[in-house]
PDB file of C-alpha atoms in Angstrom:
ATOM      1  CA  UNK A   1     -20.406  73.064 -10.618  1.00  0.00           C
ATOM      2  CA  UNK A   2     -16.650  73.346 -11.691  1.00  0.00           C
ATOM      3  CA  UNK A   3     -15.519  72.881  -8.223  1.00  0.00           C
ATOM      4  CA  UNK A   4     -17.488  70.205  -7.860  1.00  0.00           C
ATOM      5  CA  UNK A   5     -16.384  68.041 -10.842  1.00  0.00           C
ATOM      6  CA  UNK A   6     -12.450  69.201  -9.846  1.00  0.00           C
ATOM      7  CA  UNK A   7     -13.192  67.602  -6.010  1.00  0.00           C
ATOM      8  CA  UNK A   8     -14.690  64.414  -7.913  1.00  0.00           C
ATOM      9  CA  UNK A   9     -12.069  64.152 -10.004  1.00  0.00           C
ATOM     10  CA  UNK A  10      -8.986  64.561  -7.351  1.00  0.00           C
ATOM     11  CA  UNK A  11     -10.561  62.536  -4.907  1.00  0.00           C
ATOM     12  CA  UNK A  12     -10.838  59.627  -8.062  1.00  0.00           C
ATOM     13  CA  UNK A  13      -7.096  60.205  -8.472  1.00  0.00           C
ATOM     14  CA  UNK A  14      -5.913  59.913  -5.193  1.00  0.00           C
ATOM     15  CA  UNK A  15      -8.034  56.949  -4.397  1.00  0.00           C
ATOM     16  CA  UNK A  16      -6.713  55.621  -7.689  1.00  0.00           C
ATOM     17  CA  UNK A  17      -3.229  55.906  -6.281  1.00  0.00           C
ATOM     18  CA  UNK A  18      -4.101  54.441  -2.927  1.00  0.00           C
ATOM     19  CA  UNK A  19      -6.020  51.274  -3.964  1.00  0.00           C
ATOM     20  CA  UNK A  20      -2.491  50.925  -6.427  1.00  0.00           C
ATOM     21  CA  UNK A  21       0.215  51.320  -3.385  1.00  0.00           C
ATOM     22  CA  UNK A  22      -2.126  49.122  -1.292  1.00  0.00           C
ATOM     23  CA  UNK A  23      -2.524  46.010  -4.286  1.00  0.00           C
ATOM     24  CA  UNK A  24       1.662  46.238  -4.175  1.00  0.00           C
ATOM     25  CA  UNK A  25       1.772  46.465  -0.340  1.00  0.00           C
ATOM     26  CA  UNK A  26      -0.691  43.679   0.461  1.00  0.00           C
ATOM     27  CA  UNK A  27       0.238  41.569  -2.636  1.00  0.00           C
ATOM     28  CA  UNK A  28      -0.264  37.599  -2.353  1.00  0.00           C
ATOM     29  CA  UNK A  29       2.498  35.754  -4.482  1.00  0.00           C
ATOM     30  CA  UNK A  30      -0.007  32.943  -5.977  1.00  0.00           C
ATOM     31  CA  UNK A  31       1.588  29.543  -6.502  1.00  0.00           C
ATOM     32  CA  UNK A  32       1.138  28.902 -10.351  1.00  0.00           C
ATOM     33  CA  UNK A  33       1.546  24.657  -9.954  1.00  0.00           C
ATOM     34  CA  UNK A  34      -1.050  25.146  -6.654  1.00  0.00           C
ATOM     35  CA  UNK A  35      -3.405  26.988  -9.067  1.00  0.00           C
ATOM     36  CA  UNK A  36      -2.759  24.359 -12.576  1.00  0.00           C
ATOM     37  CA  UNK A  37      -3.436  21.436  -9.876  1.00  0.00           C
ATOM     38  CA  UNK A  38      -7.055  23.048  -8.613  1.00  0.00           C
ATOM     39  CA  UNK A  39      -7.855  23.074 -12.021  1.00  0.00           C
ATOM     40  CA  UNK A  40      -8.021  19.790 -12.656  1.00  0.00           C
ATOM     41  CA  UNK A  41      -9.051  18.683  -9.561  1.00  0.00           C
ATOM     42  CA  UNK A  42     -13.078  18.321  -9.878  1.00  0.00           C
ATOM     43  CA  UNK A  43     -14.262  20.792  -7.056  1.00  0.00           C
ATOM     44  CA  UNK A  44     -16.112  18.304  -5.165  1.00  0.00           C
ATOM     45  CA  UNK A  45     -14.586  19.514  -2.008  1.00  0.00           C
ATOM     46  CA  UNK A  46     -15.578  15.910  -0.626  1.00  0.00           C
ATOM     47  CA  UNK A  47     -12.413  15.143   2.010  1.00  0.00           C
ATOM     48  CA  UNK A  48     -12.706  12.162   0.217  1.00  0.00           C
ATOM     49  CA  UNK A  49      -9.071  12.258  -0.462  1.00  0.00           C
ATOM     50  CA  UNK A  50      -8.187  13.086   2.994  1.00  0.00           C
ATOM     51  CA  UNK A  51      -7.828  17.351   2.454  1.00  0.00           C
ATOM     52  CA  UNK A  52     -10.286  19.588   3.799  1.00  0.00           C
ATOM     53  CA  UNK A  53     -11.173  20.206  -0.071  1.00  0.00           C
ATOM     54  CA  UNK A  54      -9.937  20.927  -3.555  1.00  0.00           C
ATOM     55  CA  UNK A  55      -7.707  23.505  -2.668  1.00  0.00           C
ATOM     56  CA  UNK A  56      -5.747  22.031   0.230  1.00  0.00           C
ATOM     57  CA  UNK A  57      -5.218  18.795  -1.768  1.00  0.00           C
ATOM     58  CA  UNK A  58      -3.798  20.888  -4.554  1.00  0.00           C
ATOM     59  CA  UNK A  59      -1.818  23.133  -1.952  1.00  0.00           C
ATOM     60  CA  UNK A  60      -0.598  19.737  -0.796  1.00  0.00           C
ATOM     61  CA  UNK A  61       0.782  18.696  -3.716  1.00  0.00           C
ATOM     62  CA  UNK A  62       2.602  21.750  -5.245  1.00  0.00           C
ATOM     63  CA  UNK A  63       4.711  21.649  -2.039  1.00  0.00           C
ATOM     64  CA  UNK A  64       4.977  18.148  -1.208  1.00  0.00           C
ATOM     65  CA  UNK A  65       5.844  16.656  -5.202  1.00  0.00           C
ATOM     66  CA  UNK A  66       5.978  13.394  -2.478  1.00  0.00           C
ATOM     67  CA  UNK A  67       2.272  13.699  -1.881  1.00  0.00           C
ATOM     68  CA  UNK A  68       0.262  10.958  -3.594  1.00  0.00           C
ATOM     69  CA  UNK A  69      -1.930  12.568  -6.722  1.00  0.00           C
ATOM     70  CA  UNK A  70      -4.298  10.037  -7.203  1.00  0.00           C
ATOM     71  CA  UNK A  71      -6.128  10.407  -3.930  1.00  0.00           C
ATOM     72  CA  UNK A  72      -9.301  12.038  -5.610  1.00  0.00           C
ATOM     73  CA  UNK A  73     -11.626   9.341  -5.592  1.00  0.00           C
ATOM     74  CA  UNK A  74     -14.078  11.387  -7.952  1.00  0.00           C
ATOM     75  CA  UNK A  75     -11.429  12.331 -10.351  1.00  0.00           C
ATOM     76  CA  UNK A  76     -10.385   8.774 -10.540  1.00  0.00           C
ATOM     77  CA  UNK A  77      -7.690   7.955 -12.818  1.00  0.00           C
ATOM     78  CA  UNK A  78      -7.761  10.204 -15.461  1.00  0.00           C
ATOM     79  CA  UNK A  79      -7.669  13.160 -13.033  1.00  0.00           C
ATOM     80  CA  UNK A  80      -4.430  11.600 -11.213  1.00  0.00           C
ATOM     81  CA  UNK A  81      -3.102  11.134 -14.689  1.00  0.00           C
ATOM     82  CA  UNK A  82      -3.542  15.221 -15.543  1.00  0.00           C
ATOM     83  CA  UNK A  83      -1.764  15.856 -12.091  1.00  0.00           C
ATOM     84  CA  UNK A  84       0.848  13.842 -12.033  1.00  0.00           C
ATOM     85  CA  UNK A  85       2.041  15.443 -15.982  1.00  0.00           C
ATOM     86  CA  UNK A  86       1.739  18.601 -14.019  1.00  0.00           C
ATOM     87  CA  UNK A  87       3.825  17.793 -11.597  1.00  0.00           C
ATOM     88  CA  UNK A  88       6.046  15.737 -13.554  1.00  0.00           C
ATOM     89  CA  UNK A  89       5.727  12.243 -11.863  1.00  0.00           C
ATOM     90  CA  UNK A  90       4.178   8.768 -11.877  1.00  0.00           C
ATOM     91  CA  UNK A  91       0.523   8.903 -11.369  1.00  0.00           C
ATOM     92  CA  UNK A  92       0.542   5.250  -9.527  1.00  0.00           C
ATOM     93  CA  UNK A  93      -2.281   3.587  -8.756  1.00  0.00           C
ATOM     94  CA  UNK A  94      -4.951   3.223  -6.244  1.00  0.00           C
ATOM     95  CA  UNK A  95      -7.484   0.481  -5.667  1.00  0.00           C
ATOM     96  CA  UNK A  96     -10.751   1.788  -6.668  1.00  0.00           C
ATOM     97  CA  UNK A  97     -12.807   2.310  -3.758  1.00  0.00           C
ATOM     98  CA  UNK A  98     -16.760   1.757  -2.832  1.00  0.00           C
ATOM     99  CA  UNK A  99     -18.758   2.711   0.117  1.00  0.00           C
ATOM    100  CA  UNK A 100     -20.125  -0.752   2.321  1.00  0.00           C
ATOM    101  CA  UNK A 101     -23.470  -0.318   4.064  1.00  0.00           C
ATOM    102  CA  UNK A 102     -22.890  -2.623   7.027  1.00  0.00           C
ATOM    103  CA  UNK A 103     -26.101  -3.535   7.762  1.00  0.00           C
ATOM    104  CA  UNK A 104     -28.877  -5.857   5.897  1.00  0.00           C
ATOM    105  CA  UNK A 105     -31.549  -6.042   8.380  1.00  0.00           C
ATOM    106  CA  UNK A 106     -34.306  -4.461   6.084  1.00  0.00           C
ATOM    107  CA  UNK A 107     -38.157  -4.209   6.820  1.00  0.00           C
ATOM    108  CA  UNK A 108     -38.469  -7.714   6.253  1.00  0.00           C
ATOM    109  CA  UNK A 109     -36.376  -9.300   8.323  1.00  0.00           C
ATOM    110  CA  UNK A 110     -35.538  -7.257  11.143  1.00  0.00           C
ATOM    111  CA  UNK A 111     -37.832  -6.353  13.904  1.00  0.00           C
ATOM    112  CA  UNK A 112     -39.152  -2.538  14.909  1.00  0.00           C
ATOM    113  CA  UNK A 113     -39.066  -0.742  18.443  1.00  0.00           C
ATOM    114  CA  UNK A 114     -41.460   1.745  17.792  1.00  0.00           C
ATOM    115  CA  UNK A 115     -43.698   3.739  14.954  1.00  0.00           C
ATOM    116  CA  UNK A 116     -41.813   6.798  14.216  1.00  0.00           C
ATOM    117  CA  UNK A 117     -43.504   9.866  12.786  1.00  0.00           C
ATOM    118  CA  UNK A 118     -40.734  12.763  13.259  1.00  0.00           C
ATOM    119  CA  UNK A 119     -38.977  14.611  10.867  1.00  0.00           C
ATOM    120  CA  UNK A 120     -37.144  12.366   8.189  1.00  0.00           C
ATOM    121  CA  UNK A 121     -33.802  12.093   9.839  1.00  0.00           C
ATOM    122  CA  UNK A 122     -31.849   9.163  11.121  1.00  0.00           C
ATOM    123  CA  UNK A 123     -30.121  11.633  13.259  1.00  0.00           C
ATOM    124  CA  UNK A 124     -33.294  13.040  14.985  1.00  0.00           C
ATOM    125  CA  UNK A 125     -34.651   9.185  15.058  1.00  0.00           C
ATOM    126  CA  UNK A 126     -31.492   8.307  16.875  1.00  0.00           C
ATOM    127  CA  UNK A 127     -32.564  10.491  19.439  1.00  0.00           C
ATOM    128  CA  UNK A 128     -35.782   8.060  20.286  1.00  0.00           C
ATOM    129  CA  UNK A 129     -34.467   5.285  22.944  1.00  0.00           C
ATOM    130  CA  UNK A 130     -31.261   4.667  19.612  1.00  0.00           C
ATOM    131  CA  UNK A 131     -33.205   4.115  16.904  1.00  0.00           C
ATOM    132  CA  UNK A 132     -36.094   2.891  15.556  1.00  0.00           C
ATOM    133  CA  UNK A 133     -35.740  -0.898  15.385  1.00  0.00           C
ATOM    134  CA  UNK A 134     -34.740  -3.628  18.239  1.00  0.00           C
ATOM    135  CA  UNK A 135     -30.883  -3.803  16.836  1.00  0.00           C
ATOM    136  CA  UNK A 136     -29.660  -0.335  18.264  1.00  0.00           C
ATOM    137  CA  UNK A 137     -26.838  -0.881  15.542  1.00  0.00           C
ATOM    138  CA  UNK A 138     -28.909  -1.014  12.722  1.00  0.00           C
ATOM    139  CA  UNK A 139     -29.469   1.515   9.404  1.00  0.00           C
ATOM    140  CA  UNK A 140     -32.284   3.602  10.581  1.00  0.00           C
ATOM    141  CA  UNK A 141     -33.396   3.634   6.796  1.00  0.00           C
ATOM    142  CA  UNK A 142     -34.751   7.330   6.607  1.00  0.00           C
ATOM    143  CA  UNK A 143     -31.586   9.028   4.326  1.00  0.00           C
ATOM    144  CA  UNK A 144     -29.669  11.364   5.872  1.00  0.00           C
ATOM    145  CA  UNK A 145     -27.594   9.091   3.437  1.00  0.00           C
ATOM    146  CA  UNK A 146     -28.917   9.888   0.653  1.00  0.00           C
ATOM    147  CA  UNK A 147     -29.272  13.601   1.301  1.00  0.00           C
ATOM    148  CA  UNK A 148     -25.638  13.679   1.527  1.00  0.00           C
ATOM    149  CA  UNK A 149     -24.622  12.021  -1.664  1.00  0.00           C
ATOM    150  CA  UNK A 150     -23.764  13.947  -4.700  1.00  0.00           C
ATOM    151  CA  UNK A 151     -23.481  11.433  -7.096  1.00  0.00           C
ATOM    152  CA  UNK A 152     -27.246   9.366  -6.576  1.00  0.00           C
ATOM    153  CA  UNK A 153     -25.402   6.298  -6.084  1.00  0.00           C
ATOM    154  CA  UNK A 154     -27.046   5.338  -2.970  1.00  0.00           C
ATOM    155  CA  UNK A 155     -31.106   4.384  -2.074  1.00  0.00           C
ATOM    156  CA  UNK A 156     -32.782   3.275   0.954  1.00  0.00           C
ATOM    157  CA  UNK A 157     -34.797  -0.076  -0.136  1.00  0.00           C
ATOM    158  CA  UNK A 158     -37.036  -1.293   1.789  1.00  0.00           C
ATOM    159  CA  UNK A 159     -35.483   0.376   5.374  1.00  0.00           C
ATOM    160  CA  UNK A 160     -31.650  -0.269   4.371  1.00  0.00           C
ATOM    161  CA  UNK A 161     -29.384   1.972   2.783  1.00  0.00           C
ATOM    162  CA  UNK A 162     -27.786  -0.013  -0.694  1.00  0.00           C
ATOM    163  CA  UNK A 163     -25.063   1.747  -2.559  1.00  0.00           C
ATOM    164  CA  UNK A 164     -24.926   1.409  -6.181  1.00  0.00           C
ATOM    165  CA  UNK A 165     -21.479  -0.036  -6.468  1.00  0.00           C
ATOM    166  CA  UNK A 166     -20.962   1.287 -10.469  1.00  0.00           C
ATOM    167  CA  UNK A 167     -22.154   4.987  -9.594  1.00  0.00           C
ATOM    168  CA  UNK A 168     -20.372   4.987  -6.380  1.00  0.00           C
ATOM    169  CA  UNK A 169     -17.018   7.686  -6.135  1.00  0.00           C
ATOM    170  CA  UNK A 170     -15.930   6.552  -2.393  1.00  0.00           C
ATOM    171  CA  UNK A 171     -16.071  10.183  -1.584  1.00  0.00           C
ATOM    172  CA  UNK A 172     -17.349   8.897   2.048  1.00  0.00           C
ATOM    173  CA  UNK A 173     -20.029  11.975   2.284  1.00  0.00           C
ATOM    174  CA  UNK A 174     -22.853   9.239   3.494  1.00  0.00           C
ATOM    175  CA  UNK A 175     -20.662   7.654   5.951  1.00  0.00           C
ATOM    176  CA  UNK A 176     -19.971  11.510   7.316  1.00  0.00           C
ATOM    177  CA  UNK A 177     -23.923  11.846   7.287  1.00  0.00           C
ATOM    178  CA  UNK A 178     -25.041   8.051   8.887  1.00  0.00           C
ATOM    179  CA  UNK A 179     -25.503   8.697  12.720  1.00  0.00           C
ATOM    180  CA  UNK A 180     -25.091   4.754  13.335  1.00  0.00           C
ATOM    181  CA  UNK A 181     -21.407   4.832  11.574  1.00  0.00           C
ATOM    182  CA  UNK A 182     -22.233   1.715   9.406  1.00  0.00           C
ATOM    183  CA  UNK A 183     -21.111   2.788   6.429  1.00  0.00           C
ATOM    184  CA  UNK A 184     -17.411   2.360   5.429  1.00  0.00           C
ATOM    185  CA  UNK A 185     -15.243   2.821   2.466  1.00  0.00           C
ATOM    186  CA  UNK A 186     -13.261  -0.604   1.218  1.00  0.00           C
ATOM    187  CA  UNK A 187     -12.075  -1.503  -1.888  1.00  0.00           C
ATOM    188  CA  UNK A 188     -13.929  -2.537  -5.038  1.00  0.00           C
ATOM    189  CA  UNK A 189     -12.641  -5.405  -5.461  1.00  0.00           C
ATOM    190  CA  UNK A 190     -13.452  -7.224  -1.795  1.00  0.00           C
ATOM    191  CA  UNK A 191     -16.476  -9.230  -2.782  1.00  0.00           C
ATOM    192  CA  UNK A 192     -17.033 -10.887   0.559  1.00  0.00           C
ATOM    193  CA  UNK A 193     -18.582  -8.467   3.058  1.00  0.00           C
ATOM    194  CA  UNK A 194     -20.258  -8.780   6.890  1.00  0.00           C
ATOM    195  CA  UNK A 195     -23.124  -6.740   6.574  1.00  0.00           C
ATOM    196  CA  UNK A 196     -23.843  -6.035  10.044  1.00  0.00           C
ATOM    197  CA  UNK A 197     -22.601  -3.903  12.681  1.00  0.00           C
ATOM    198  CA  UNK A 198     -24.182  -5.390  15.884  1.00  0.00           C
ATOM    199  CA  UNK A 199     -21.578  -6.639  19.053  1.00  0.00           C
ATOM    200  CA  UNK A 200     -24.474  -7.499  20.878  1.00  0.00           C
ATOM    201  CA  UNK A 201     -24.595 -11.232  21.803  1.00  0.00           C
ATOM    202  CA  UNK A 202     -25.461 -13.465  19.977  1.00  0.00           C
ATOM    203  CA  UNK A 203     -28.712 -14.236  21.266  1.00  0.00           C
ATOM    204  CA  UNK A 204     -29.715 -10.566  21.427  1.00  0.00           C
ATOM    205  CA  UNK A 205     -28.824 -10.222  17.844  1.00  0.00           C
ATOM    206  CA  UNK A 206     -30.345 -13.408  16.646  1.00  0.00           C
ATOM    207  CA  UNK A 207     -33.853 -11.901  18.383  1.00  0.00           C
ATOM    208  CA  UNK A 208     -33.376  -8.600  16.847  1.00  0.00           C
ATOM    209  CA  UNK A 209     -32.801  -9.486  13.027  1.00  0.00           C
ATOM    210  CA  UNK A 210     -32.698 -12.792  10.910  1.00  0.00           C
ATOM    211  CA  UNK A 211     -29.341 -12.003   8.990  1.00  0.00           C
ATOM    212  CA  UNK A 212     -26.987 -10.458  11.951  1.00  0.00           C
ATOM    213  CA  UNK A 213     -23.740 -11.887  12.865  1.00  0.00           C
ATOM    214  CA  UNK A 214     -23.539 -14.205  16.144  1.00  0.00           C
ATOM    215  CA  UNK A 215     -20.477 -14.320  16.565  1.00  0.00           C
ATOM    216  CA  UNK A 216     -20.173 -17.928  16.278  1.00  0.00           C
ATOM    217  CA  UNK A 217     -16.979 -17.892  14.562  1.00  0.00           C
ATOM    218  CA  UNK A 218     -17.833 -20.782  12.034  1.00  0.00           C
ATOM    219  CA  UNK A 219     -16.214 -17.937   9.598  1.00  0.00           C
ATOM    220  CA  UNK A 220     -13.283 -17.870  11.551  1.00  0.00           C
ATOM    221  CA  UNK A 221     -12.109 -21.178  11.679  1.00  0.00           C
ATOM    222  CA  UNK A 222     -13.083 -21.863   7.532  1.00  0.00           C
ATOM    223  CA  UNK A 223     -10.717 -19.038   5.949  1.00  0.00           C
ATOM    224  CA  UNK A 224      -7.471 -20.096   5.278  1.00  0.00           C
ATOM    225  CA  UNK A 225      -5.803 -16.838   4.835  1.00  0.00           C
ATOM    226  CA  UNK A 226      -6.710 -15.325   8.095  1.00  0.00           C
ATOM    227  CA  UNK A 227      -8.423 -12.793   6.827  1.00  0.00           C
ATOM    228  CA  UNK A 228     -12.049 -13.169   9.294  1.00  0.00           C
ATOM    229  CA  UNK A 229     -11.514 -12.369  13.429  1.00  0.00           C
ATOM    230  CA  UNK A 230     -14.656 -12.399  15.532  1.00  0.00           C
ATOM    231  CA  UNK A 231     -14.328  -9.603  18.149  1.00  0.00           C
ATOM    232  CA  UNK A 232     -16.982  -8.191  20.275  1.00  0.00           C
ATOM    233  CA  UNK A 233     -19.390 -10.989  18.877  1.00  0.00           C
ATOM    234  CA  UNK A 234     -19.213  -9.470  15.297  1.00  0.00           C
ATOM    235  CA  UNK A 235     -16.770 -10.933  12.232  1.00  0.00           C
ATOM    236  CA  UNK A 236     -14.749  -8.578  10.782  1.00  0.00           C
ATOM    237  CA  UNK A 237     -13.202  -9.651   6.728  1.00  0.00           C
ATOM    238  CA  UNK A 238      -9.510  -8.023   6.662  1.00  0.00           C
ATOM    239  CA  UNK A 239     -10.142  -6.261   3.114  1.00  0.00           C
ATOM    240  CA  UNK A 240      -6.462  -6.388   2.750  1.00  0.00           C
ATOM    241  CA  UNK A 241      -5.910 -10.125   3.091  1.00  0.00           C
ATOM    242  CA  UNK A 242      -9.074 -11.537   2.043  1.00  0.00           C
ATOM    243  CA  UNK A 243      -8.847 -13.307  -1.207  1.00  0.00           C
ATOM    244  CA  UNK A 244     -12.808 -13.450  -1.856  1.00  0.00           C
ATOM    245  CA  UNK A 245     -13.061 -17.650  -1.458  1.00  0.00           C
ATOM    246  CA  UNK A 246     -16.046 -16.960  -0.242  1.00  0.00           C
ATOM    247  CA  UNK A 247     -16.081 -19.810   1.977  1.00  0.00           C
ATOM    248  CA  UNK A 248     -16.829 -17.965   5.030  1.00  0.00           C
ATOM    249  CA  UNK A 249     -20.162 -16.797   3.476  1.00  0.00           C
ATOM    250  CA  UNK A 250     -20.757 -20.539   2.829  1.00  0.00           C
ATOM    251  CA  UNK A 251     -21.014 -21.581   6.446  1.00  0.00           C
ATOM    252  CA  UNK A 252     -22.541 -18.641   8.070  1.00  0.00           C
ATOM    253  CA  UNK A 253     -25.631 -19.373   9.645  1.00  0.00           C
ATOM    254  CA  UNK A 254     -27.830 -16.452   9.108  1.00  0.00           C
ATOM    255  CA  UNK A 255     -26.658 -14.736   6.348  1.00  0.00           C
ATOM    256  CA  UNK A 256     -24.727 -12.122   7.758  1.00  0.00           C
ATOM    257  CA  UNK A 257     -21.578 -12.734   5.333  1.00  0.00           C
ATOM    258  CA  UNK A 258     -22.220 -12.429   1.811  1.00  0.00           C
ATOM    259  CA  UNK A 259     -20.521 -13.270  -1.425  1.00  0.00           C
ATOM    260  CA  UNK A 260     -21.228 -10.385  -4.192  1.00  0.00           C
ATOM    261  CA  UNK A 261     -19.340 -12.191  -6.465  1.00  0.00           C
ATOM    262  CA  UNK A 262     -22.667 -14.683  -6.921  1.00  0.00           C
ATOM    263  CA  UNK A 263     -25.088 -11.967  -7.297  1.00  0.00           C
ATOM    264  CA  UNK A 264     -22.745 -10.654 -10.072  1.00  0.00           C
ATOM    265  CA  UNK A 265     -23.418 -14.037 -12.464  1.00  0.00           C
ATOM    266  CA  UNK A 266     -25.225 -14.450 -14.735  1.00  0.00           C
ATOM    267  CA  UNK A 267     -27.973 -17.325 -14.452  1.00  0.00           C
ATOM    268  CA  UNK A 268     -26.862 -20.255 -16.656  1.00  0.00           C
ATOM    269  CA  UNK A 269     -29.127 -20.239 -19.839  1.00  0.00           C
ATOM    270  CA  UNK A 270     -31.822 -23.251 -19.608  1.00  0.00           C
ATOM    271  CA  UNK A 271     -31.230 -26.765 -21.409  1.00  0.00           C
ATOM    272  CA  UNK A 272     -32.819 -27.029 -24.209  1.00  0.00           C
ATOM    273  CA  UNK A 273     -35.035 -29.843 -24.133  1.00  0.00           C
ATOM    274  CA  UNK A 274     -33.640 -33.429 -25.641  1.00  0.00           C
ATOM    275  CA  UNK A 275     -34.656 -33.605 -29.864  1.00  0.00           C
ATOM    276  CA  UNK A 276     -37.354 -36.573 -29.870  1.00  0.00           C
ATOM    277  CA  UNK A 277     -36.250 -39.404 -32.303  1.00  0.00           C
ATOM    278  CA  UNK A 278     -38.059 -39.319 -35.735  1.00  0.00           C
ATOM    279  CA  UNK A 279     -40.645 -41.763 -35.671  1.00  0.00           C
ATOM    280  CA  UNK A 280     -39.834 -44.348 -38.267  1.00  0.00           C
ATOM    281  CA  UNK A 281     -42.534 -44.099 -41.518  1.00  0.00           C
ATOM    282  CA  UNK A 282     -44.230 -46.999 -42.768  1.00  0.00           C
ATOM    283  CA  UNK A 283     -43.172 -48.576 -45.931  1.00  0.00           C
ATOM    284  CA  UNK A 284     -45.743 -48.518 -48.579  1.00  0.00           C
ATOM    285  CA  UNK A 285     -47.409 -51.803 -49.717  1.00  0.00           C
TER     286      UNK A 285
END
């Protein structure tokens, strides 16, 4: 029994003193700033700020002090605030950012190819002769989307993926996830959008769905900051040189181009209705 406990004990020791040599042998020097940074940074692991995650933005950083720190689009401000005190610089600023759903051709005005009744995936729908409706561009409206999204700032309504603009973080996980690559990140502040993705021809797209772009270029010739080029029959707004007139949206013919800024006022409060004139009393005899 002695023995026993003596060969436990010694072989404790000397594993004691081997797992010690090895920890000073094999012995990672850990970047202090790299390690501060990650702590701040939210752990979404998104690529929303162009890193394969947390850790190689904040890698990125500590030995770049060049290297923007307000690319976290989840962190937003307040985290690029915390990173740049770390690092000692300006924080600058970014343009908030919103994910676009280019497409508006919902149930209602678009036209279906077939019945589908496979698994709930736009990726295994895609797989069906491109989709499940006419316009081979269009949302397939069945959420790999939504699936993706961490923040449940986007819905499918009525067969078309709509991002809630306020809830939105521009982390760009449902434009990863859409199979038809109709979803896009652009700034916040571009009000004026071409929902639609199509480059079929104009009379293909017209037969497809009500509100797709034809390509006629109306939208083109109207903006005076030459901001909207038609190419491949579809309108494309510059988000960097579009000044949200609006007057593109004005003349397109089917709806394609829409102005957010309207749907963001308020209706005007209703007239209250003209005070009728006293009707004079008769004086007593």
């Amino acid at each position: 029994m002695i023995i026993a406990i003596l060969v436990v004990v010694a072989v404790g020791i000397i594993a004691g003193i081997m797992l010690s040599f090895a920890s000073k042998v094999f012995f990672v020097p850990v970047d202090e700033t790299a390690a501060a940074l990650r702590e701040v940074l939210p752990g979404a692991n998104c690529g929303g700020c162009g890193f394969a995650g947390c850790d190689a933005y904040a890698s990125a950083m500590a030995e770049d002090r060049d290297m923007p720190c307000n690319k976290c689009p989840v962190g937003g401000p307040a985290v690029a605030a915390k990173l740049a005190a770390i690092l000692g610089v300006e924080a600058g600023s970014e343009d908030r950012k919103v994910a676009v759903v280019m497409c508006n051709g919902n149930k209602d005005v678009s036209k279906s190819l077939l019945e589908y009744q496979g698994p709930k995936s736009c990726k295994a729908a895609k797989q069906l002769f491109g989709g499940l409706k006419e316009c081979q561009f269009g949302c397939l409206g069945l959420g790999d989307c939504v699936d993706a999204c961490n923040y449940d700032s986007i819905r499918v309504i009525n067969g078309v993926a709509k991002v809630d603009r306020d809830a939105c973080v521009a982390c760009g996980a449902c434009a990863k996830a859409c199979p038809q690559s109709l979803i896009r990140i652009s700034p916040v502040k571009n009000m004026v959008i071409c929902h639609c993705h199509s480059t079929d021809k104009g009379g293909v797209t017209r037969k497809a769905c009500e509100v797709g772009c034809i390509g006629c270029k109306k939208c083109e010739s109207v903006c005076k900051f030459d901001s909207v080029h038609v190419t491949d029959n579809l309108a494309f707004i510059n988000p960097d040189t579009c000044k949200n007139c609006g007057a593109c949206a004005k003349v397109c013919p089917t709806g394609a181009i829409q102005n957010l800024r309207l749907k963001k006022k308020k209706p005007a409060a209703p007239a209250h209705a003209a005070e009728k004139p006293a009707e004079p009393v008769a004086a007593e005899a």
